[in-house]
Amino acid sequence: MAGTKALLMLENFIDGKFLPCSSYIDSYDPSTGEVYCRVPNSGKDEIEAAVKAAREAFPGWSSRSPQERSRVLNQVADLLEQSLEEFAQAESKDQGKTLALARTMDIPRSVQNFRFFASSILHHTSECTQMDHLGCMHYTVRAPVGVGVPPGVVNIVFGTGPMVGEALVSHPEVPLISFTGSQPTAERITQLSAPHCKKLSLELGGKNPAIIFEDANLDECIPATVRSSFANQGEICLCTSRIFVQKSIYTEFLKRFVEATRKWKVGIPSDPLASMGALISKAHLEKVRSYVKRALAEGAQIWCGEGVDKLNLPARSQGGYFMLPTVITDIKDESCCMTEEIFGPVTCVVPFDSEEEVIERANNVKYGLAATVWSSNVGRVHRVAKKLQSGLVWTNCWLIRELNLPFGGMKSSGIGREGAKDSYDFFTEIKTITVKH
């Protein structure tokens, strides 16, 4: 690397201090395929230091009033907002997403989340019951389980799953685990945490269907479904990867959907006109491409994207992990492309006849995170939404979130929920106190 710009060296953040590590891992810029920073390759020692710092900080932080903790969370939100551009640049470079998406969604949503919970902690009440005939009163309080911002309260330890991940989830003094990722990793977390009876919240992705009925408003449905299929290169757990279209409008929908997909520009993340950036890594790009190859081997048809259209990139980005949005048809429900989470810019479009049929087919996968239903028939919308095995169902829209409401999936899409009340319940332990007077 002689003669080139010095690499960014990340450090762990433990007990309010940035600490170097004895070993590091290369991190690649997805838009160029070049190493742009080095990340600590932490292990048991770093986890032990972080847990010790959290344990020592816990009594002071957990005893602060809701008003004090609310003020701290609002300060975090203010600092994030003040450095929005810097965080957006870092998120885009690390993940490969467009800079525009990081500026308008990722960082603003982080700010919103901190402000939402800073407000919500001021308004929680506890249960209280009286038993006058026994001279007793019962009430409940919530005892914090985890920790939240003075030194030691928040610790950041980088590393690989087998080393730092296993050390963290198997540590006896880590009382709960919130994880977003793959099912195999979640299975390992469950195994390691079981001897300690830890609380788990697992969000494990999905194989999300969109159901397009013949009375759908295609002028609204098509651009929204292109976005739900390919936003952030399809690397959102809520992205649509199976599109069921009623036969009477199948041909028209497919034609217009492919035309709209081809208008999505794949470009370098800093390009303000780019709709998609780069995938997260070279290995993941090859994995996503392999699904398209398997679909072709099964006799499917590729209408646009991988292997059909040409990808034009600047010279410096020729080694980046880019892929065109890809639309597949003529594929069976049993195909891996219809049953496995691809987590990339690939979606399958298939026809259906009846309401009952499409509900059964949409539910016929192991996942159950999210679904979208497009119809102008209000009765149908309610019937179908109720029967779909999904933790979230959007009708005539996609990715509209309300932090007061539960977020999470059914079946292999995980366990537990996030949201105002659900997060409050998960990150605290309820305690019943009885006082005889």
mmCIF file of N, CA and C in Angstrom, residues 19 21 31 33 41 51 59 64 78 115 134 140 172 180 193 207 232 257 268 304 317 319 339 366 399 416 423 431 435:
data_model
loop_
_atom_site.group_PDB
_atom_site.id
_atom_site.type_symbol
_atom_site.label_atom_id
_atom_site.label_comp_id
_atom_site.label_asym_id
_atom_site.label_seq_id
_atom_site.Cartn_x
_atom_site.Cartn_y
_atom_site.Cartn_z
ATOM 1 N N LEU A 19 -9.782 2.014 22.211
ATOM 2 C CA LEU A 19 -8.630 1.167 22.527
ATOM 3 C C LEU A 19 -8.175 0.391 21.295
ATOM 4 N N CYS A 21 -6.290 -2.709 19.106
ATOM 5 C CA CYS A 21 -6.350 -4.166 19.228
ATOM 6 C C CYS A 21 -5.058 -4.758 18.669
ATOM 7 N N SER A 31 -17.895 -0.270 -3.355
ATOM 8 C CA SER A 31 -18.000 0.396 -4.660
ATOM 9 C C SER A 31 -16.715 0.335 -5.478
ATOM 10 N N GLY A 33 -14.044 -2.277 -4.379
ATOM 11 C CA GLY A 33 -13.408 -3.561 -4.112
ATOM 12 C C GLY A 33 -12.047 -3.420 -3.468
ATOM 13 N N ASN A 41 -9.905 -7.236 15.286
ATOM 14 C CA ASN A 41 -10.269 -8.648 15.307
ATOM 15 C C ASN A 41 -10.264 -9.093 16.770
ATOM 16 N N VAL A 51 -17.651 -6.179 29.193
ATOM 17 C CA VAL A 51 -18.645 -6.613 30.179
ATOM 18 C C VAL A 51 -18.327 -6.036 31.556
ATOM 19 N N PRO A 59 -24.980 0.303 37.832
ATOM 20 C CA PRO A 59 -25.714 0.824 38.997
ATOM 21 C C PRO A 59 -26.000 2.322 38.889
ATOM 22 N N ARG A 64 -30.583 6.453 37.462
ATOM 23 C CA ARG A 64 -30.951 7.803 37.036
ATOM 24 C C ARG A 64 -32.448 7.884 36.732
ATOM 25 N N ASP A 78 -29.271 14.793 19.020
ATOM 26 C CA ASP A 78 -28.753 16.081 18.550
ATOM 27 C C ASP A 78 -27.379 15.932 17.918
ATOM 28 N N ARG A 115 -35.011 9.957 19.588
ATOM 29 C CA ARG A 115 -35.963 10.938 20.112
ATOM 30 C C ARG A 115 -37.271 10.274 20.529
ATOM 31 N N LEU A 134 -57.290 -8.144 52.749
ATOM 32 C CA LEU A 134 -56.066 -8.714 53.331
ATOM 33 C C LEU A 134 -55.099 -7.631 53.788
ATOM 34 N N THR A 140 -46.173 -3.148 40.482
ATOM 35 C CA THR A 140 -45.054 -3.673 39.706
ATOM 36 C C THR A 140 -44.104 -2.549 39.345
ATOM 37 N N PRO A 172 -21.531 -15.284 30.906
ATOM 38 C CA PRO A 172 -22.586 -15.442 31.920
ATOM 39 C C PRO A 172 -23.159 -14.132 32.426
ATOM 40 N N THR A 180 -29.843 -9.332 14.833
ATOM 41 C CA THR A 180 -30.417 -9.286 13.489
ATOM 42 C C THR A 180 -29.434 -9.947 12.542
ATOM 43 N N SER A 193 -26.513 -19.576 24.393
ATOM 44 C CA SER A 193 -27.162 -18.817 25.463
ATOM 45 C C SER A 193 -28.090 -19.673 26.327
ATOM 46 N N LYS A 207 -38.715 -13.999 3.308
ATOM 47 C CA LYS A 207 -38.915 -14.240 1.873
ATOM 48 C C LYS A 207 -40.249 -13.597 1.542
ATOM 49 N N ASN A 232 -31.909 -0.247 -1.645
ATOM 50 C CA ASN A 232 -30.671 -0.648 -0.970
ATOM 51 C C ASN A 232 -30.140 -1.976 -1.510
ATOM 52 N N PHE A 257 -43.628 -3.445 -15.100
ATOM 53 C CA PHE A 257 -42.682 -3.632 -14.002
ATOM 54 C C PHE A 257 -41.250 -3.715 -14.530
ATOM 55 N N ILE A 268 -22.256 4.542 -8.762
ATOM 56 C CA ILE A 268 -21.432 4.710 -7.565
ATOM 57 C C ILE A 268 -22.285 5.387 -6.488
ATOM 58 N N CYS A 304 -34.724 -8.879 -17.196
ATOM 59 C CA CYS A 304 -33.800 -7.742 -17.178
ATOM 60 C C CYS A 304 -32.797 -7.961 -16.063
ATOM 61 N N SER A 317 -14.547 1.918 -10.435
ATOM 62 C CA SER A 317 -15.529 1.043 -9.801
ATOM 63 C C SER A 317 -15.711 -0.287 -10.518
ATOM 64 N N GLY A 319 -14.035 -2.861 -10.211
ATOM 65 C CA GLY A 319 -13.829 -3.945 -9.253
ATOM 66 C C GLY A 319 -14.825 -3.941 -8.112
ATOM 67 N N THR A 339 -37.924 -19.796 -2.356
ATOM 68 C CA THR A 339 -38.024 -20.267 -0.968
ATOM 69 C C THR A 339 -36.907 -19.766 -0.059
ATOM 70 N N LYS A 366 -40.704 -21.036 4.871
ATOM 71 C CA LYS A 366 -40.424 -21.112 6.313
ATOM 72 C C LYS A 366 -40.397 -19.742 6.980
ATOM 73 N N LEU A 399 -43.138 -0.168 3.693
ATOM 74 C CA LEU A 399 -42.124 0.387 4.588
ATOM 75 C C LEU A 399 -42.563 1.682 5.284
ATOM 76 N N GLY A 416 -39.726 -12.663 19.147
ATOM 77 C CA GLY A 416 -39.720 -11.377 19.821
ATOM 78 C C GLY A 416 -40.180 -10.257 18.901
ATOM 79 N N SER A 423 -40.220 -3.210 23.164
ATOM 80 C CA SER A 423 -38.819 -2.972 23.524
ATOM 81 C C SER A 423 -38.690 -2.716 25.023
ATOM 82 N N LYS A 431 -41.002 -6.805 38.031
ATOM 83 C CA LYS A 431 -40.902 -7.250 39.423
ATOM 84 C C LYS A 431 -42.199 -6.899 40.154
ATOM 85 N N VAL A 435 -46.997 -5.170 49.531
ATOM 86 C CA VAL A 435 -46.778 -4.477 50.808
ATOM 87 C C VAL A 435 -48.013 -4.665 51.675
#
